[in-house]
Tab-separated table of C-alpha atoms in Angstrom:
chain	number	residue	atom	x	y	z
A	1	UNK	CA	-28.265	59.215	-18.166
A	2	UNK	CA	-29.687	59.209	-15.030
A	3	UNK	CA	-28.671	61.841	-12.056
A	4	UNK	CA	-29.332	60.380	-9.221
A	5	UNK	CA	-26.738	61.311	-6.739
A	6	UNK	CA	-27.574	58.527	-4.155
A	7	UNK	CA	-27.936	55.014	-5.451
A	8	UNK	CA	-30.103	54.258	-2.631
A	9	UNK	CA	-32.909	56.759	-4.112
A	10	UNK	CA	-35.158	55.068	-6.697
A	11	UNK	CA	-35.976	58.391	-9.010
A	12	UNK	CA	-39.637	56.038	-10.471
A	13	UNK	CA	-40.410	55.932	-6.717
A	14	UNK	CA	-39.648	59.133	-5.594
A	15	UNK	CA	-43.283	61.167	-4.056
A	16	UNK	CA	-41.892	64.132	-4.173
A	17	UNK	CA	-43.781	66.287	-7.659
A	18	UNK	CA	-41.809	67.287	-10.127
A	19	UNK	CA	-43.706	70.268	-10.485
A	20	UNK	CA	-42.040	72.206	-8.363
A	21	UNK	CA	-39.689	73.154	-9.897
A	22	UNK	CA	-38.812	76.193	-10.333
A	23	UNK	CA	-40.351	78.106	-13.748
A	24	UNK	CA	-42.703	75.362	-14.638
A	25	UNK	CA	-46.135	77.242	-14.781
A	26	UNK	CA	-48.447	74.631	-15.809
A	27	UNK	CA	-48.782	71.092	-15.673
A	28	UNK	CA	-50.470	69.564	-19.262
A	29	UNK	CA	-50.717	66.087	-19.662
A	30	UNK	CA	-48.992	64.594	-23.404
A	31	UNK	CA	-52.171	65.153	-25.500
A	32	UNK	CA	-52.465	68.302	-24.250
A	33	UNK	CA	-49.387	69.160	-25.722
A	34	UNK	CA	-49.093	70.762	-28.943
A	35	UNK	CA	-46.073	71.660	-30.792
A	36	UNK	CA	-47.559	73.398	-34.384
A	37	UNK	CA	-44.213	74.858	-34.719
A	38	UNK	CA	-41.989	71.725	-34.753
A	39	UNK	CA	-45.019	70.143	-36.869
A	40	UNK	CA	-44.511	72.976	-38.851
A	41	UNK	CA	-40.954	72.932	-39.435
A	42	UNK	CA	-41.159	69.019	-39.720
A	43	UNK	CA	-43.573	69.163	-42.832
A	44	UNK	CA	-41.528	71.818	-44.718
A	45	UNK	CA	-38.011	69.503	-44.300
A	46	UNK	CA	-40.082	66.852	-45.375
A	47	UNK	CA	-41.417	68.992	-48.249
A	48	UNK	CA	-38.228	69.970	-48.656
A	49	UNK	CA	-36.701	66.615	-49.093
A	50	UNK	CA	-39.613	65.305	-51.423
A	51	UNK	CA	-38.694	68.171	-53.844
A	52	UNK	CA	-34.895	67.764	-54.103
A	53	UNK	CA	-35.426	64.492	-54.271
A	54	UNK	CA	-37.877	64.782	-57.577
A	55	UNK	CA	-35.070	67.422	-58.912
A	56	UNK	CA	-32.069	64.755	-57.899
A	57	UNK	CA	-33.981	62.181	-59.711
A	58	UNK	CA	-35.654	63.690	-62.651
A	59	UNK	CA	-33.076	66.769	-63.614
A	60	UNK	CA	-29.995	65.700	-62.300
A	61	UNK	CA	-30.405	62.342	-63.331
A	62	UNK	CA	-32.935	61.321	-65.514
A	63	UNK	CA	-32.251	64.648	-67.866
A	64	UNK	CA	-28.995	63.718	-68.547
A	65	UNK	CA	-29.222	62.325	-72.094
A	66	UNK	CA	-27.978	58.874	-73.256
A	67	UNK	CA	-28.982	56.295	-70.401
A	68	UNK	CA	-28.942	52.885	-69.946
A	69	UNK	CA	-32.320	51.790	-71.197
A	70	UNK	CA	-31.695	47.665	-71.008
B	1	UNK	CA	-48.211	52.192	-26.460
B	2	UNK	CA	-49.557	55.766	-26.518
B	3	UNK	CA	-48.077	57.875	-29.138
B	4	UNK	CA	-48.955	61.483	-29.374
B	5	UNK	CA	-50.996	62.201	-32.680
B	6	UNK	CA	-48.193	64.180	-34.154
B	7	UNK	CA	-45.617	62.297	-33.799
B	8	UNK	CA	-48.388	59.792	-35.802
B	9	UNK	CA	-48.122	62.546	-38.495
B	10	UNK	CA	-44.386	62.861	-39.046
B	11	UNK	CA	-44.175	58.802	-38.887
B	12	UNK	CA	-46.942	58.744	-41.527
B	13	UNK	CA	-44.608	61.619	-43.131
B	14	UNK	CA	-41.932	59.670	-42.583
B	15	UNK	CA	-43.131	56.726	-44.350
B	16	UNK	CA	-44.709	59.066	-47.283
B	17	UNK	CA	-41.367	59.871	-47.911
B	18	UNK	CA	-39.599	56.885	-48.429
B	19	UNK	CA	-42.817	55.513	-50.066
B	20	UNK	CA	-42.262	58.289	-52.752
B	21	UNK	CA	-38.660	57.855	-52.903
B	22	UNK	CA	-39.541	54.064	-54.169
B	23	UNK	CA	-42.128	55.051	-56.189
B	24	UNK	CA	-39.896	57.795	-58.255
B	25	UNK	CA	-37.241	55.130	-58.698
B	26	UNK	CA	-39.870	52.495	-59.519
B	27	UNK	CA	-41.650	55.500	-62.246
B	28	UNK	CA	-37.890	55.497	-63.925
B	29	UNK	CA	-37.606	52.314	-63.632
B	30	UNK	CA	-41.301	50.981	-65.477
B	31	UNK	CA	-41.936	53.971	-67.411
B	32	UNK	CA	-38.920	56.162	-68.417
B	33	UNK	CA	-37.228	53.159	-68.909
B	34	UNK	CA	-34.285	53.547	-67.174
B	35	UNK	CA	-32.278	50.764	-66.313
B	36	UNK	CA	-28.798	49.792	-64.614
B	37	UNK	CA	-26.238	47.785	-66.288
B	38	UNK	CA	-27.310	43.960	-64.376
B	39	UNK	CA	-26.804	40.469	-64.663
B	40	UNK	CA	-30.200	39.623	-66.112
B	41	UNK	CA	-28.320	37.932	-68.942
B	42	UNK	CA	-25.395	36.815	-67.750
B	43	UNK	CA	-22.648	35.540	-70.151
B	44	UNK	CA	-19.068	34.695	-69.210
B	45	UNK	CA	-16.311	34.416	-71.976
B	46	UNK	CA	-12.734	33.012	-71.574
B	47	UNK	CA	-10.484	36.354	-71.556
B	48	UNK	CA	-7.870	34.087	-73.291
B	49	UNK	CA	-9.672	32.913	-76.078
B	50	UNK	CA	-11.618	35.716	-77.241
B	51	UNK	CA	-10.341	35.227	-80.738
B	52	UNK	CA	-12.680	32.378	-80.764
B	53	UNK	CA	-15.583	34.644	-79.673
B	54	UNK	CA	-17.491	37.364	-81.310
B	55	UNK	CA	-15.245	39.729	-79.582
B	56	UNK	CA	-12.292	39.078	-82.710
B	57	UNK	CA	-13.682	41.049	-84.653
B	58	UNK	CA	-14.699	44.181	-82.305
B	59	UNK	CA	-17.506	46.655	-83.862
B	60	UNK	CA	-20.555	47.507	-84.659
B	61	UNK	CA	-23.030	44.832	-86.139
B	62	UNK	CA	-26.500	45.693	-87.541
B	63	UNK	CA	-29.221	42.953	-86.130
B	64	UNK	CA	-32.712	44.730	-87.297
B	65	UNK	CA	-34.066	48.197	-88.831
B	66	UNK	CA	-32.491	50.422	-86.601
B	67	UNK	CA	-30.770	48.169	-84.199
B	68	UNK	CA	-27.321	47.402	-83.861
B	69	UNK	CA	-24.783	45.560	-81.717
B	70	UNK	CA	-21.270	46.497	-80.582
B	71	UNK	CA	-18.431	43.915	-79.546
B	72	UNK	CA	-16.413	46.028	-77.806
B	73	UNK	CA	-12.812	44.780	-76.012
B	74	UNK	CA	-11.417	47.612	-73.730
B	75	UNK	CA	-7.504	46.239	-72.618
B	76	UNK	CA	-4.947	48.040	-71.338
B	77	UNK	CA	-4.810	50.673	-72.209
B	78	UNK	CA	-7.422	51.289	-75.253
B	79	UNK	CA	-11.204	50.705	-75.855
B	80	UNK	CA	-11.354	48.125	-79.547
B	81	UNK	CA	-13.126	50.184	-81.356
B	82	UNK	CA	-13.126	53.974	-79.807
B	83	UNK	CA	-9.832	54.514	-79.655
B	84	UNK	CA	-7.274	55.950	-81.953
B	85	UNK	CA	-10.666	55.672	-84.647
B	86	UNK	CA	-13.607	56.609	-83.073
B	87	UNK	CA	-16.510	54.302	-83.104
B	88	UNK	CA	-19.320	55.457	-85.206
B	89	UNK	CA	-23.003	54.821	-84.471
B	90	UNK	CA	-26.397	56.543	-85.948
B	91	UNK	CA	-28.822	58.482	-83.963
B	92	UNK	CA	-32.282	57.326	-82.803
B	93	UNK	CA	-31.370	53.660	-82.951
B	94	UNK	CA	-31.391	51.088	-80.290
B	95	UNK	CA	-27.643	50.149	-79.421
B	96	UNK	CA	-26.764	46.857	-77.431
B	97	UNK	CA	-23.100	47.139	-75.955
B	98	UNK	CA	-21.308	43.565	-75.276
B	99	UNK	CA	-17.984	44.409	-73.620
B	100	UNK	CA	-15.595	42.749	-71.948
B	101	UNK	CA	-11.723	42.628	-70.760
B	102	UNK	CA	-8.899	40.162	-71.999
B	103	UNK	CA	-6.435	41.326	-68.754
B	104	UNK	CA	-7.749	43.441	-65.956
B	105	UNK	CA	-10.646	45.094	-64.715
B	106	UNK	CA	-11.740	48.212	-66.580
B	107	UNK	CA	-14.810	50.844	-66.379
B	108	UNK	CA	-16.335	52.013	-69.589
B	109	UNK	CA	-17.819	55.814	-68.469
B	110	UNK	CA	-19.368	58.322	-71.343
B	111	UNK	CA	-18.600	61.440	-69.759
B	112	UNK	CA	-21.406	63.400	-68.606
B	113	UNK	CA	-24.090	60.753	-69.280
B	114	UNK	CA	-25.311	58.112	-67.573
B	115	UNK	CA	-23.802	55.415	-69.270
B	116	UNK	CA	-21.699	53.449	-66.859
B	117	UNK	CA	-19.917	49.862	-66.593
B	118	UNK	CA	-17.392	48.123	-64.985
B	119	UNK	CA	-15.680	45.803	-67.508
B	120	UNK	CA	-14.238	42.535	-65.659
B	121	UNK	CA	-12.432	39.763	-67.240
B	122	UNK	CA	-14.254	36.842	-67.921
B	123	UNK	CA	-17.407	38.415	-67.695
B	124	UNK	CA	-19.598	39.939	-71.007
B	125	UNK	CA	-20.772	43.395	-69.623
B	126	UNK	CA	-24.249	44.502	-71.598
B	127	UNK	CA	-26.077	47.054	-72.126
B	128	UNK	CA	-28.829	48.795	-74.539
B	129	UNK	CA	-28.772	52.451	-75.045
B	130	UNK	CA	-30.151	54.954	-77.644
B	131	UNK	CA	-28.100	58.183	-78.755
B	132	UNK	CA	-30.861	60.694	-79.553
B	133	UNK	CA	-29.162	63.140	-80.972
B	134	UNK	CA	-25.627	63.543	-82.952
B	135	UNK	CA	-22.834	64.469	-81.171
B	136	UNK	CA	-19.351	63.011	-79.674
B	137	UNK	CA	-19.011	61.496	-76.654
B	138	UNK	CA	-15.949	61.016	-74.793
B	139	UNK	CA	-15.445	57.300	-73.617
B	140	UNK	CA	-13.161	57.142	-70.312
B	141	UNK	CA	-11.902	53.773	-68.067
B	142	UNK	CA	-12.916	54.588	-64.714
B	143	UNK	CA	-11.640	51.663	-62.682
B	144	UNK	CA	-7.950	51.779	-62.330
B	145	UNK	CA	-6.341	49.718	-64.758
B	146	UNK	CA	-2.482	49.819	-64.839
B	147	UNK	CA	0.429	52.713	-65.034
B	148	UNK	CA	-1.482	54.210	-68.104
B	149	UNK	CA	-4.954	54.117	-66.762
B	150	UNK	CA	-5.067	57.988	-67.034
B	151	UNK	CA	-4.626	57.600	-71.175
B	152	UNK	CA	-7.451	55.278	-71.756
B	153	UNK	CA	-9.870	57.007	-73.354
B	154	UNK	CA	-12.010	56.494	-76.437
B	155	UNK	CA	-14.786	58.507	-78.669
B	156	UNK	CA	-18.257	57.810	-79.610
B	157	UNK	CA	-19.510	59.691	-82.512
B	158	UNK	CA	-23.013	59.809	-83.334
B	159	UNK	CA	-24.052	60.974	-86.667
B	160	UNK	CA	-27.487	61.683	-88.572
B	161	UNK	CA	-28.826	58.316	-89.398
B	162	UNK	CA	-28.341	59.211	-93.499
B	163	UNK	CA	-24.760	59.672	-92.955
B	164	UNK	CA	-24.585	56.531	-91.590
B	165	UNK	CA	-23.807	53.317	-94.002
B	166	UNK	CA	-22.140	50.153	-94.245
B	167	UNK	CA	-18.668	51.066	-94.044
B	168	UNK	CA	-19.106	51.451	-89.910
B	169	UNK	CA	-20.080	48.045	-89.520
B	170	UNK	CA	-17.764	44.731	-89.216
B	171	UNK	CA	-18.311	42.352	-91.686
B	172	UNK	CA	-19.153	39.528	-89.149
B	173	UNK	CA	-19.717	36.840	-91.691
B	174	UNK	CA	-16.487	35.087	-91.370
């Protein structure tokens, strides 16, 4: 994974900031780091899943007629 | 370890889910009362001599108001009873299967429900189901059974419990 060119160069001890980059406008630390959107999206495919998952079980399943009760 | 607070969420999510996915199965399990063919009581018969068993005289047996047991042999290639004369049962009453194989392994499928079993020689496959309302039910082997696997098929026909009487039971007092 790594791309270090030189395998002399540790990249963990490397001084030089990362920051700059080019693009990189503003340095937040983790925490400050929100991502609503993928939070979001995350809840409604787990939504999602919950509620096929009670159709799966209770239509496609359970609703067919003449089970196995014992 | 830090962990960002959403990515706490979605593996509290995460666990929610599967959580619920247990507790639907558990809810069919407990309270709808659904239940998978399983080795609870196991029985094992000798596939040669199941003259000897119950299984000579293959059919339906009634064992209490509105229960009722069926011996059932499927071989190749033909469910005993089901096919050639389908095998009659009432509605609304609480049906035990007992089948079992005197050669190779079968399956024992009603199409389009969820009554499923694999049939293995030597073993007694059981299981209780209830046919709520009359109909016909098409009985298929689903487990590859020999050159004629594709013909082995049977019928289930479910009638109104008043048209139901004696003459679709075996007379098991021998």
């Amino acid at each position: 994974m790594s791309d270090s060119a030189s395998p002399a160069s540790d990249p963990h001890a490397s001084d030089e900031p990362v920051m700059e980059q080019e693009g990189i406008v503003e340095n937040i630390s983790l925490d400050d780091f929100n991502p609503t959107g993928t939070l979001a999206v995350a809840g409604m495919y787990f939504l999602l899943l919950l509620v096929l998952y009670v159709l799966l079980y209770f239509v496609e399943f359970a609703g067919r007629d003449v089970n196995i009760i014992g | 370890m830090h962990i960002h607070r959403f990515e706490k969420i979605w593996i509290g999510l995460s666990l929610f889910l599967i959580a619920c996915f247990i507790g639907i199965v558990m809810y069919g399990f407990a309270v709808l009362d659904l239940k998978v063919p399983g080795i609870e009581e196991s029985e094992t018969v000798d596939p040669l001599t199941l003259h000897e068993t119950e299984f000579a005289m293959p059919g339906t047996r009634q064992v209490g108001d509105n229960k009722y047991e069926v011996y059932m042999v499927a071989r190749q290639f033909l469910f005993m009873p089901g096919t050639g004369q389908p095998l009659v049962l009432p509605e609304g009453a609480e049906v035990k299967f007992h089948v079992t194989s005197p050669d190779v392994l079968h399956g024992l499928h009603l199409a389009g429900t969820n009554v499923n079993v694999t049939v293995v020689p030597g073993q007694v496959s059981k299981f209780t189901t209830r046919f709520s309302e009359p109909g016909e039910y098409g009985m298929i082997c689903h487990e590859y059974c020999g050159p004629a696997h594709h013909t082995m098929e049977g019928l289930i026909k479910v009638v109104p419990k008043s048209e139901f009487d004696s003459q679709y039971l075996v007379d098991a007092s021998r």
